Amino acid sequence: MADLDSSGEGTVTTAPTPDSDRDSKATHHRQSSPNASLLQATTAREYYNAPATDSFYRSLWGGEHIHIGTYTSPSDTITVASQRTVERMAALAHITSATRVLDIGAGYGGAARWLARTYGCKVTCLNLSEVQNARNRERTREQGLEALVEVVDGVFEHLPFADATFDLVWCQDCLLHASDRHAVVAEVARVLVPRGADVILTDHMATRDADPERVGPIKQRLQLMLGLATRQFYQDVFRAQGFEDAGYLDGTEHMVTHCSKVLAALQDARHLSTDIPGDFAEKAKTGMSHWVEGGKEGQLEWGVFHFRR
């Protein structure tokens, strides 16, 4: 999940309007300094490598997924809803055994393994957390999927792959951690085939008219060097790279439900691993409260993008 206490971006502002592309130079989507980019990656890596973080996701998410779930019933568990999001995203693209998939910010690799097992396709996971990558490789071996799922250490601003290597880029709830979203999208465009390519993407975003003072605490909690992106930003920047906007599924209500469930679990000590320190749990509660309140107030949104070229 694009998280509660990690990462790094900057000031919270709204995305560019169609008649103004000042965004290409603005600090809320791009960090020009290599040192700033390195700091962003280091901040996120240290957070996700921390034992408390690993325990948090394993005990509350089940250790397969760390993204927003899709809920059809109040009784849905976090694990079931998280898996449902993967299935609904996959239904947007025509995936076959010949599809070459790149999952950027792959976390524990739950989506990658499901795609490989379901469609027989090859999936490459790109992720910066060594701890998550080690768990991903372990679970991939346990499920006998080594021939289909590869795990690569790296960051999404600099993808270590040749041009036109993949047919589909998959990305769930992680680009709020990017130090330069323009660079990420340019890299995604580069490694995808020129024609017949798909991007399936989710992220936590500020709404177009979000109040910076209301969204600001999230930026502070996440230690963001950039602000949250908006829906319009992603649509504009992918179009600029030659992609067609193939649709957007608003799932803000699911973000509110998901974060409410995580918050409730954090408040019930029976759900918590003894490896999760009290101060970590308290910060996580504060972070989840921000997402819940922001979603209810129309300051934040979450959804699924589909881009095609």
PDB file of N, CA and C in Angstrom, residues 139-240:
ATOM      1  N   ARG A 139       8.408 -16.861  -1.200  1.00  0.00           N
ATOM      2  CA  ARG A 139       7.040 -17.311  -1.476  1.00  0.00           C
ATOM      3  C   ARG A 139       6.891 -17.799  -2.912  1.00  0.00           C
ATOM      4  N   THR A 140       7.629 -17.173  -3.805  1.00  0.00           N
ATOM      5  CA  THR A 140       7.599 -17.626  -5.201  1.00  0.00           C
ATOM      6  C   THR A 140       8.152 -19.038  -5.317  1.00  0.00           C
ATOM      7  N   ARG A 141       9.232 -19.322  -4.606  1.00  0.00           N
ATOM      8  CA  ARG A 141       9.791 -20.689  -4.593  1.00  0.00           C
ATOM      9  C   ARG A 141       8.805 -21.666  -3.981  1.00  0.00           C
ATOM     10  N   GLU A 142       8.215 -21.286  -2.861  1.00  0.00           N
ATOM     11  CA  GLU A 142       7.269 -22.166  -2.179  1.00  0.00           C
ATOM     12  C   GLU A 142       6.085 -22.525  -3.072  1.00  0.00           C
ATOM     13  N   GLN A 143       5.691 -21.611  -3.938  1.00  0.00           N
ATOM     14  CA  GLN A 143       4.545 -21.849  -4.815  1.00  0.00           C
ATOM     15  C   GLN A 143       4.952 -22.392  -6.181  1.00  0.00           C
ATOM     16  N   GLY A 144       6.242 -22.690  -6.343  1.00  0.00           N
ATOM     17  CA  GLY A 144       6.712 -23.301  -7.574  1.00  0.00           C
ATOM     18  C   GLY A 144       6.602 -22.418  -8.805  1.00  0.00           C
ATOM     19  N   LEU A 145       6.786 -21.111  -8.616  1.00  0.00           N
ATOM     20  CA  LEU A 145       6.591 -20.171  -9.711  1.00  0.00           C
ATOM     21  C   LEU A 145       7.887 -19.491 -10.157  1.00  0.00           C
ATOM     22  N   GLU A 146       9.036 -20.060  -9.786  1.00  0.00           N
ATOM     23  CA  GLU A 146      10.320 -19.423 -10.124  1.00  0.00           C
ATOM     24  C   GLU A 146      10.505 -19.234 -11.624  1.00  0.00           C
ATOM     25  N   ALA A 147       9.949 -20.125 -12.426  1.00  0.00           N
ATOM     26  CA  ALA A 147      10.120 -20.028 -13.872  1.00  0.00           C
ATOM     27  C   ALA A 147       9.327 -18.866 -14.470  1.00  0.00           C
ATOM     28  N   LEU A 148       8.335 -18.380 -13.736  1.00  0.00           N
ATOM     29  CA  LEU A 148       7.479 -17.319 -14.259  1.00  0.00           C
ATOM     30  C   LEU A 148       7.669 -15.974 -13.573  1.00  0.00           C
ATOM     31  N   VAL A 149       8.123 -15.966 -12.339  1.00  0.00           N
ATOM     32  CA  VAL A 149       8.239 -14.722 -11.574  1.00  0.00           C
ATOM     33  C   VAL A 149       9.702 -14.454 -11.232  1.00  0.00           C
ATOM     34  N   GLU A 150      10.179 -13.291 -11.658  1.00  0.00           N
ATOM     35  CA  GLU A 150      11.544 -12.847 -11.363  1.00  0.00           C
ATOM     36  C   GLU A 150      11.465 -11.618 -10.460  1.00  0.00           C
ATOM     37  N   VAL A 151      12.367 -11.517  -9.501  1.00  0.00           N
ATOM     38  CA  VAL A 151      12.382 -10.387  -8.572  1.00  0.00           C
ATOM     39  C   VAL A 151      13.686  -9.616  -8.758  1.00  0.00           C
ATOM     40  N   VAL A 152      13.558  -8.311  -9.015  1.00  0.00           N
ATOM     41  CA  VAL A 152      14.714  -7.459  -9.297  1.00  0.00           C
ATOM     42  C   VAL A 152      14.763  -6.316  -8.297  1.00  0.00           C
ATOM     43  N   ASP A 153      15.918  -6.076  -7.715  1.00  0.00           N
ATOM     44  CA  ASP A 153      16.110  -4.933  -6.827  1.00  0.00           C
ATOM     45  C   ASP A 153      16.283  -3.673  -7.672  1.00  0.00           C
ATOM     46  N   GLY A 154      15.571  -2.596  -7.335  1.00  0.00           N
ATOM     47  CA  GLY A 154      15.731  -1.361  -8.092  1.00  0.00           C
ATOM     48  C   GLY A 154      14.656  -0.348  -7.771  1.00  0.00           C
ATOM     49  N   VAL A 155      14.764   0.824  -8.401  1.00  0.00           N
ATOM     50  CA  VAL A 155      13.801   1.903  -8.213  1.00  0.00           C
ATOM     51  C   VAL A 155      13.127   2.220  -9.547  1.00  0.00           C
ATOM     52  N   PHE A 156      11.895   2.713  -9.486  1.00  0.00           N
ATOM     53  CA  PHE A 156      11.146   2.869 -10.724  1.00  0.00           C
ATOM     54  C   PHE A 156      11.500   4.123 -11.515  1.00  0.00           C
ATOM     55  N   GLU A 157      12.311   5.031 -10.944  1.00  0.00           N
ATOM     56  CA  GLU A 157      12.778   6.170 -11.731  1.00  0.00           C
ATOM     57  C   GLU A 157      13.861   5.763 -12.737  1.00  0.00           C
ATOM     58  N   HIS A 158      14.503   4.619 -12.483  1.00  0.00           N
ATOM     59  CA  HIS A 158      15.581   4.133 -13.356  1.00  0.00           C
ATOM     60  C   HIS A 158      15.395   2.628 -13.557  1.00  0.00           C
ATOM     61  N   LEU A 159      14.553   2.249 -14.488  1.00  0.00           N
ATOM     62  CA  LEU A 159      14.238   0.840 -14.690  1.00  0.00           C
ATOM     63  C   LEU A 159      15.395   0.138 -15.407  1.00  0.00           C
ATOM     64  N   PRO A 160      15.923  -0.932 -14.824  1.00  0.00           N
ATOM     65  CA  PRO A 160      17.096  -1.605 -15.390  1.00  0.00           C
ATOM     66  C   PRO A 160      16.751  -2.618 -16.484  1.00  0.00           C
ATOM     67  N   PHE A 161      15.983  -2.161 -17.478  1.00  0.00           N
ATOM     68  CA  PHE A 161      15.523  -3.043 -18.545  1.00  0.00           C
ATOM     69  C   PHE A 161      15.685  -2.346 -19.897  1.00  0.00           C
ATOM     70  N   ALA A 162      15.840  -3.146 -20.937  1.00  0.00           N
ATOM     71  CA  ALA A 162      15.980  -2.606 -22.288  1.00  0.00           C
ATOM     72  C   ALA A 162      14.657  -2.037 -22.787  1.00  0.00           C
ATOM     73  N   ASP A 163      14.744  -1.202 -23.815  1.00  0.00           N
ATOM     74  CA  ASP A 163      13.549  -0.657 -24.443  1.00  0.00           C
ATOM     75  C   ASP A 163      12.648  -1.786 -24.954  1.00  0.00           C
ATOM     76  N   ALA A 164      11.336  -1.543 -24.907  1.00  0.00           N
ATOM     77  CA  ALA A 164      10.341  -2.448 -25.506  1.00  0.00           C
ATOM     78  C   ALA A 164      10.452  -3.883 -24.977  1.00  0.00           C
ATOM     79  N   THR A 165      10.684  -4.016 -23.684  1.00  0.00           N
ATOM     80  CA  THR A 165      10.833  -5.342 -23.076  1.00  0.00           C
ATOM     81  C   THR A 165       9.499  -5.934 -22.632  1.00  0.00           C
ATOM     82  N   PHE A 166       8.515  -5.095 -22.290  1.00  0.00           N
ATOM     83  CA  PHE A 166       7.277  -5.569 -21.660  1.00  0.00           C
ATOM     84  C   PHE A 166       6.036  -5.155 -22.448  1.00  0.00           C
ATOM     85  N   ASP A 167       4.952  -5.901 -22.200  1.00  0.00           N
ATOM     86  CA  ASP A 167       3.652  -5.619 -22.811  1.00  0.00           C
ATOM     87  C   ASP A 167       2.702  -4.914 -21.848  1.00  0.00           C
ATOM     88  N   LEU A 168       2.918  -5.118 -20.563  1.00  0.00           N
ATOM     89  CA  LEU A 168       2.035  -4.567 -19.535  1.00  0.00           C
ATOM     90  C   LEU A 168       2.867  -4.108 -18.345  1.00  0.00           C
ATOM     91  N   VAL A 169       2.636  -2.871 -17.898  1.00  0.00           N
ATOM     92  CA  VAL A 169       3.211  -2.395 -16.635  1.00  0.00           C
ATOM     93  C   VAL A 169       2.085  -2.313 -15.617  1.00  0.00           C
ATOM     94  N   TRP A 170       2.347  -2.910 -14.466  1.00  0.00           N
ATOM     95  CA  TRP A 170       1.381  -3.018 -13.372  1.00  0.00           C
ATOM     96  C   TRP A 170       1.961  -2.250 -12.189  1.00  0.00           C
ATOM     97  N   CYS A 171       1.140  -1.416 -11.556  1.00  0.00           N
ATOM     98  CA  CYS A 171       1.666  -0.568 -10.478  1.00  0.00           C
ATOM     99  C   CYS A 171       0.565  -0.286  -9.472  1.00  0.00           C
ATOM    100  N   GLN A 172       0.777  -0.701  -8.226  1.00  0.00           N
ATOM    101  CA  GLN A 172      -0.250  -0.533  -7.202  1.00  0.00           C
ATOM    102  C   GLN A 172       0.241   0.310  -6.023  1.00  0.00           C
ATOM    103  N   ASP A 173      -0.391   1.456  -5.849  1.00  0.00           N
ATOM    104  CA  ASP A 173      -0.279   2.265  -4.635  1.00  0.00           C
ATOM    105  C   ASP A 173       1.149   2.583  -4.218  1.00  0.00           C
ATOM    106  N   CYS A 174       2.011   2.902  -5.173  1.00  0.00           N
ATOM    107  CA  CYS A 174       3.400   3.156  -4.780  1.00  0.00           C
ATOM    108  C   CYS A 174       3.996   4.433  -5.357  1.00  0.00           C
ATOM    109  N   LEU A 175       3.374   5.051  -6.339  1.00  0.00           N
ATOM    110  CA  LEU A 175       4.013   6.199  -6.979  1.00  0.00           C
ATOM    111  C   LEU A 175       3.983   7.462  -6.130  1.00  0.00           C
ATOM    112  N   LEU A 176       3.248   7.462  -5.031  1.00  0.00           N
ATOM    113  CA  LEU A 176       3.376   8.591  -4.109  1.00  0.00           C
ATOM    114  C   LEU A 176       4.782   8.622  -3.509  1.00  0.00           C
ATOM    115  N   HIS A 177       5.511   7.498  -3.602  1.00  0.00           N
ATOM    116  CA  HIS A 177       6.890   7.446  -3.118  1.00  0.00           C
ATOM    117  C   HIS A 177       7.908   7.935  -4.139  1.00  0.00           C
ATOM    118  N   ALA A 178       7.482   8.230  -5.349  1.00  0.00           N
ATOM    119  CA  ALA A 178       8.427   8.577  -6.412  1.00  0.00           C
ATOM    120  C   ALA A 178       9.060   9.938  -6.158  1.00  0.00           C
ATOM    121  N   SER A 179      10.329  10.063  -6.541  1.00  0.00           N
ATOM    122  CA  SER A 179      11.010  11.354  -6.450  1.00  0.00           C
ATOM    123  C   SER A 179      10.789  12.178  -7.706  1.00  0.00           C
ATOM    124  N   ASP A 180      10.382  11.534  -8.801  1.00  0.00           N
ATOM    125  CA  ASP A 180      10.147  12.227 -10.072  1.00  0.00           C
ATOM    126  C   ASP A 180       9.133  11.413 -10.868  1.00  0.00           C
ATOM    127  N   ARG A 181       7.872  11.785 -10.785  1.00  0.00           N
ATOM    128  CA  ARG A 181       6.832  11.009 -11.460  1.00  0.00           C
ATOM    129  C   ARG A 181       6.935  11.107 -12.975  1.00  0.00           C
ATOM    130  N   HIS A 182       7.387  12.249 -13.473  1.00  0.00           N
ATOM    131  CA  HIS A 182       7.595  12.362 -14.918  1.00  0.00           C
ATOM    132  C   HIS A 182       8.621  11.335 -15.384  1.00  0.00           C
ATOM    133  N   ALA A 183       9.696  11.180 -14.615  1.00  0.00           N
ATOM    134  CA  ALA A 183      10.738  10.212 -14.979  1.00  0.00           C
ATOM    135  C   ALA A 183      10.193   8.795 -14.937  1.00  0.00           C
ATOM    136  N   VAL A 184       9.364   8.488 -13.945  1.00  0.00           N
ATOM    137  CA  VAL A 184       8.780   7.152 -13.836  1.00  0.00           C
ATOM    138  C   VAL A 184       7.933   6.844 -15.069  1.00  0.00           C
ATOM    139  N   VAL A 185       7.063   7.784 -15.445  1.00  0.00           N
ATOM    140  CA  VAL A 185       6.179   7.548 -16.591  1.00  0.00           C
ATOM    141  C   VAL A 185       7.001   7.434 -17.877  1.00  0.00           C
ATOM    142  N   ALA A 186       8.050   8.254 -18.004  1.00  0.00           N
ATOM    143  CA  ALA A 186       8.918   8.158 -19.183  1.00  0.00           C
ATOM    144  C   ALA A 186       9.603   6.799 -19.248  1.00  0.00           C
ATOM    145  N   GLU A 187      10.026   6.282 -18.100  1.00  0.00           N
ATOM    146  CA  GLU A 187      10.653   4.971 -18.046  1.00  0.00           C
ATOM    147  C   GLU A 187       9.652   3.869 -18.373  1.00  0.00           C
ATOM    148  N   VAL A 188       8.440   4.005 -17.859  1.00  0.00           N
ATOM    149  CA  VAL A 188       7.384   3.042 -18.185  1.00  0.00           C
ATOM    150  C   VAL A 188       7.146   3.018 -19.694  1.00  0.00           C
ATOM    151  N   ALA A 189       7.060   4.201 -20.297  1.00  0.00           N
ATOM    152  CA  ALA A 189       6.853   4.276 -21.738  1.00  0.00           C
ATOM    153  C   ALA A 189       8.008   3.639 -22.503  1.00  0.00           C
ATOM    154  N   ARG A 190       9.208   3.823 -22.017  1.00  0.00           N
ATOM    155  CA  ARG A 190      10.397   3.301 -22.700  1.00  0.00           C
ATOM    156  C   ARG A 190      10.438   1.778 -22.703  1.00  0.00           C
ATOM    157  N   VAL A 191      10.123   1.149 -21.569  1.00  0.00           N
ATOM    158  CA  VAL A 191      10.283  -0.307 -21.476  1.00  0.00           C
ATOM    159  C   VAL A 191       9.090  -1.070 -22.050  1.00  0.00           C
ATOM    160  N   LEU A 192       8.003  -0.360 -22.392  1.00  0.00           N
ATOM    161  CA  LEU A 192       6.847  -1.006 -23.014  1.00  0.00           C
ATOM    162  C   LEU A 192       7.006  -1.056 -24.532  1.00  0.00           C
ATOM    163  N   VAL A 193       6.390  -2.057 -25.128  1.00  0.00           N
ATOM    164  CA  VAL A 193       6.407  -2.152 -26.585  1.00  0.00           C
ATOM    165  C   VAL A 193       5.685  -0.942 -27.178  1.00  0.00           C
ATOM    166  N   PRO A 194       6.071  -0.510 -28.379  1.00  0.00           N
ATOM    167  CA  PRO A 194       5.479   0.699 -28.961  1.00  0.00           C
ATOM    168  C   PRO A 194       3.976   0.605 -29.213  1.00  0.00           C
ATOM    169  N   ARG A 195       3.500  -0.598 -29.547  1.00  0.00           N
ATOM    170  CA  ARG A 195       2.079  -0.773 -29.813  1.00  0.00           C
ATOM    171  C   ARG A 195       1.537  -1.988 -29.078  1.00  0.00           C
ATOM    172  N   GLY A 196       0.273  -1.880 -28.661  1.00  0.00           N
ATOM    173  CA  GLY A 196      -0.347  -2.999 -27.959  1.00  0.00           C
ATOM    174  C   GLY A 196       0.046  -3.095 -26.500  1.00  0.00           C
ATOM    175  N   ALA A 197       0.485  -1.968 -25.916  1.00  0.00           N
ATOM    176  CA  ALA A 197       0.931  -1.962 -24.515  1.00  0.00           C
ATOM    177  C   ALA A 197      -0.167  -1.435 -23.602  1.00  0.00           C
ATOM    178  N   ASP A 198      -0.165  -1.920 -22.350  1.00  0.00           N
ATOM    179  CA  ASP A 198      -1.118  -1.468 -21.340  1.00  0.00           C
ATOM    180  C   ASP A 198      -0.387  -1.058 -20.068  1.00  0.00           C
ATOM    181  N   VAL A 199      -0.976  -0.087 -19.373  1.00  0.00           N
ATOM    182  CA  VAL A 199      -0.558   0.281 -18.019  1.00  0.00           C
ATOM    183  C   VAL A 199      -1.786   0.195 -17.133  1.00  0.00           C
ATOM    184  N   ILE A 200      -1.693  -0.567 -16.045  1.00  0.00           N
ATOM    185  CA  ILE A 200      -2.756  -0.648 -15.043  1.00  0.00           C
ATOM    186  C   ILE A 200      -2.157  -0.097 -13.754  1.00  0.00           C
ATOM    187  N   LEU A 201      -2.747   0.962 -13.248  1.00  0.00           N
ATOM    188  CA  LEU A 201      -2.121   1.744 -12.171  1.00  0.00           C
ATOM    189  C   LEU A 201      -3.134   2.159 -11.126  1.00  0.00           C
ATOM    190  N   THR A 202      -2.751   2.060  -9.854  1.00  0.00           N
ATOM    191  CA  THR A 202      -3.543   2.652  -8.777  1.00  0.00           C
ATOM    192  C   THR A 202      -2.634   3.541  -7.946  1.00  0.00           C
ATOM    193  N   ASP A 203      -3.229   4.543  -7.327  1.00  0.00           N
ATOM    194  CA  ASP A 203      -2.445   5.380  -6.416  1.00  0.00           C
ATOM    195  C   ASP A 203      -3.369   6.138  -5.477  1.00  0.00           C
ATOM    196  N   HIS A 204      -2.778   6.585  -4.361  1.00  0.00           N
ATOM    197  CA  HIS A 204      -3.446   7.494  -3.445  1.00  0.00           C
ATOM    198  C   HIS A 204      -3.208   8.906  -3.966  1.00  0.00           C
ATOM    199  N   MET A 205      -4.251   9.699  -4.079  1.00  0.00           N
ATOM    200  CA  MET A 205      -4.121  11.016  -4.701  1.00  0.00           C
ATOM    201  C   MET A 205      -4.877  12.088  -3.929  1.00  0.00           C
ATOM    202  N   ALA A 206      -4.439  13.335  -4.130  1.00  0.00           N
ATOM    203  CA  ALA A 206      -5.228  14.481  -3.681  1.00  0.00           C
ATOM    204  C   ALA A 206      -6.280  14.764  -4.752  1.00  0.00           C
ATOM    205  N   THR A 207      -7.438  15.227  -4.339  1.00  0.00           N
ATOM    206  CA  THR A 207      -8.423  15.647  -5.319  1.00  0.00           C
ATOM    207  C   THR A 207      -7.982  16.970  -5.932  1.00  0.00           C
ATOM    208  N   ARG A 208      -8.582  17.306  -7.048  1.00  0.00           N
ATOM    209  CA  ARG A 208      -8.158  18.498  -7.792  1.00  0.00           C
ATOM    210  C   ARG A 208      -8.276  19.767  -6.958  1.00  0.00           C
ATOM    211  N   ASP A 209      -9.290  19.836  -6.101  1.00  0.00           N
ATOM    212  CA  ASP A 209      -9.523  21.038  -5.294  1.00  0.00           C
ATOM    213  C   ASP A 209      -9.132  20.842  -3.831  1.00  0.00           C
ATOM    214  N   ALA A 210      -8.227  19.914  -3.579  1.00  0.00           N
ATOM    215  CA  ALA A 210      -7.825  19.627  -2.199  1.00  0.00           C
ATOM    216  C   ALA A 210      -7.209  20.852  -1.532  1.00  0.00           C
ATOM    217  N   ASP A 211      -7.506  21.024  -0.259  1.00  0.00           N
ATOM    218  CA  ASP A 211      -6.935  22.102   0.548  1.00  0.00           C
ATOM    219  C   ASP A 211      -5.561  21.658   1.046  1.00  0.00           C
ATOM    220  N   PRO A 212      -4.487  22.351   0.664  1.00  0.00           N
ATOM    221  CA  PRO A 212      -3.145  21.938   1.094  1.00  0.00           C
ATOM    222  C   PRO A 212      -3.016  21.790   2.609  1.00  0.00           C
ATOM    223  N   GLU A 213      -3.730  22.607   3.359  1.00  0.00           N
ATOM    224  CA  GLU A 213      -3.628  22.515   4.816  1.00  0.00           C
ATOM    225  C   GLU A 213      -4.298  21.254   5.351  1.00  0.00           C
ATOM    226  N   ARG A 214      -5.320  20.776   4.645  1.00  0.00           N
ATOM    227  CA  ARG A 214      -6.004  19.561   5.088  1.00  0.00           C
ATOM    228  C   ARG A 214      -5.206  18.322   4.696  1.00  0.00           C
ATOM    229  N   VAL A 215      -4.544  18.375   3.538  1.00  0.00           N
ATOM    230  CA  VAL A 215      -3.785  17.225   3.065  1.00  0.00           C
ATOM    231  C   VAL A 215      -2.357  17.241   3.603  1.00  0.00           C
ATOM    232  N   GLY A 216      -1.896  18.388   4.065  1.00  0.00           N
ATOM    233  CA  GLY A 216      -0.528  18.533   4.536  1.00  0.00           C
ATOM    234  C   GLY A 216      -0.066  17.514   5.564  1.00  0.00           C
ATOM    235  N   PRO A 217      -0.885  17.155   6.559  1.00  0.00           N
ATOM    236  CA  PRO A 217      -0.435  16.171   7.553  1.00  0.00           C
ATOM    237  C   PRO A 217      -0.034  14.823   6.945  1.00  0.00           C
ATOM    238  N   ILE A 218      -0.652  14.455   5.828  1.00  0.00           N
ATOM    239  CA  ILE A 218      -0.279  13.199   5.174  1.00  0.00           C
ATOM    240  C   ILE A 218       1.128  13.301   4.630  1.00  0.00           C
ATOM    241  N   LYS A 219       1.419  14.436   3.985  1.00  0.00           N
ATOM    242  CA  LYS A 219       2.766  14.655   3.460  1.00  0.00           C
ATOM    243  C   LYS A 219       3.798  14.581   4.580  1.00  0.00           C
ATOM    244  N   GLN A 220       3.469  15.158   5.721  1.00  0.00           N
ATOM    245  CA  GLN A 220       4.396  15.134   6.849  1.00  0.00           C
ATOM    246  C   GLN A 220       4.567  13.733   7.414  1.00  0.00           C
ATOM    247  N   ARG A 221       3.464  12.997   7.526  1.00  0.00           N
ATOM    248  CA  ARG A 221       3.541  11.637   8.058  1.00  0.00           C
ATOM    249  C   ARG A 221       4.392  10.754   7.161  1.00  0.00           C
ATOM    250  N   LEU A 222       4.212  10.938   5.843  1.00  0.00           N
ATOM    251  CA  LEU A 222       4.910  10.104   4.875  1.00  0.00           C
ATOM    252  C   LEU A 222       6.306  10.616   4.545  1.00  0.00           C
ATOM    253  N   GLN A 223       6.671  11.745   5.136  1.00  0.00           N
ATOM    254  CA  GLN A 223       7.971  12.361   4.857  1.00  0.00           C
ATOM    255  C   GLN A 223       8.135  12.567   3.353  1.00  0.00           C
ATOM    256  N   LEU A 224       7.078  13.067   2.713  1.00  0.00           N
ATOM    257  CA  LEU A 224       7.072  13.172   1.261  1.00  0.00           C
ATOM    258  C   LEU A 224       7.876  14.376   0.778  1.00  0.00           C
ATOM    259  N   MET A 225       8.737  14.152  -0.204  1.00  0.00           N
ATOM    260  CA  MET A 225       9.474  15.222  -0.850  1.00  0.00           C
ATOM    261  C   MET A 225       8.626  15.868  -1.938  1.00  0.00           C
ATOM    262  N   LEU A 226       7.744  15.117  -2.523  1.00  0.00           N
ATOM    263  CA  LEU A 226       6.763  15.639  -3.469  1.00  0.00           C
ATOM    264  C   LEU A 226       5.390  15.555  -2.824  1.00  0.00           C
ATOM    265  N   GLY A 227       4.459  16.326  -3.352  1.00  0.00           N
ATOM    266  CA  GLY A 227       3.100  16.221  -2.872  1.00  0.00           C
ATOM    267  C   GLY A 227       2.390  15.055  -3.527  1.00  0.00           C
ATOM    268  N   LEU A 228       1.170  14.802  -3.102  1.00  0.00           N
ATOM    269  CA  LEU A 228       0.361  13.770  -3.737  1.00  0.00           C
ATOM    270  C   LEU A 228      -0.015  14.224  -5.145  1.00  0.00           C
ATOM    271  N   ALA A 229      -0.011  13.292  -6.072  1.00  0.00           N
ATOM    272  CA  ALA A 229      -0.460  13.589  -7.429  1.00  0.00           C
ATOM    273  C   ALA A 229      -1.983  13.691  -7.448  1.00  0.00           C
ATOM    274  N   THR A 230      -2.536  14.075  -8.577  1.00  0.00           N
ATOM    275  CA  THR A 230      -3.984  14.064  -8.771  1.00  0.00           C
ATOM    276  C   THR A 230      -4.320  13.185  -9.967  1.00  0.00           C
ATOM    277  N   ARG A 231      -5.584  12.895 -10.097  1.00  0.00           N
ATOM    278  CA  ARG A 231      -6.042  12.103 -11.238  1.00  0.00           C
ATOM    279  C   ARG A 231      -5.678  12.794 -12.561  1.00  0.00           C
ATOM    280  N   GLN A 232      -5.896  14.105 -12.608  1.00  0.00           N
ATOM    281  CA  GLN A 232      -5.611  14.853 -13.828  1.00  0.00           C
ATOM    282  C   GLN A 232      -4.133  14.782 -14.199  1.00  0.00           C
ATOM    283  N   PHE A 233      -3.267  14.798 -13.183  1.00  0.00           N
ATOM    284  CA  PHE A 233      -1.836  14.716 -13.471  1.00  0.00           C
ATOM    285  C   PHE A 233      -1.508  13.426 -14.212  1.00  0.00           C
ATOM    286  N   TYR A 234      -1.955  12.293 -13.688  1.00  0.00           N
ATOM    287  CA  TYR A 234      -1.648  11.013 -14.336  1.00  0.00           C
ATOM    288  C   TYR A 234      -2.220  10.962 -15.752  1.00  0.00           C
ATOM    289  N   GLN A 235      -3.431  11.453 -15.918  1.00  0.00           N
ATOM    290  CA  GLN A 235      -4.028  11.436 -17.251  1.00  0.00           C
ATOM    291  C   GLN A 235      -3.236  12.301 -18.222  1.00  0.00           C
ATOM    292  N   ASP A 236      -2.796  13.463 -17.766  1.00  0.00           N
ATOM    293  CA  ASP A 236      -2.026  14.362 -18.625  1.00  0.00           C
ATOM    294  C   ASP A 236      -0.650  13.798 -18.965  1.00  0.00           C
ATOM    295  N   VAL A 237       0.042  13.277 -17.964  1.00  0.00           N
ATOM    296  CA  VAL A 237       1.432  12.859 -18.192  1.00  0.00           C
ATOM    297  C   VAL A 237       1.500  11.588 -19.043  1.00  0.00           C
ATOM    298  N   PHE A 238       0.528  10.694 -18.909  1.00  0.00           N
ATOM    299  CA  PHE A 238       0.514   9.509 -19.771  1.00  0.00           C
ATOM    300  C   PHE A 238       0.125   9.878 -21.201  1.00  0.00           C
ATOM    301  N   ARG A 239      -0.816  10.804 -21.359  1.00  0.00           N
ATOM    302  CA  ARG A 239      -1.145  11.262 -22.710  1.00  0.00           C
ATOM    303  C   ARG A 239       0.085  11.875 -23.378  1.00  0.00           C
ATOM    304  N   ALA A 240       0.861  12.623 -22.618  1.00  0.00           N
ATOM    305  CA  ALA A 240       2.066  13.253 -23.171  1.00  0.00           C
ATOM    306  C   ALA A 240       3.085  12.228 -23.643  1.00  0.00           C
TER     307      ALA A 240
END
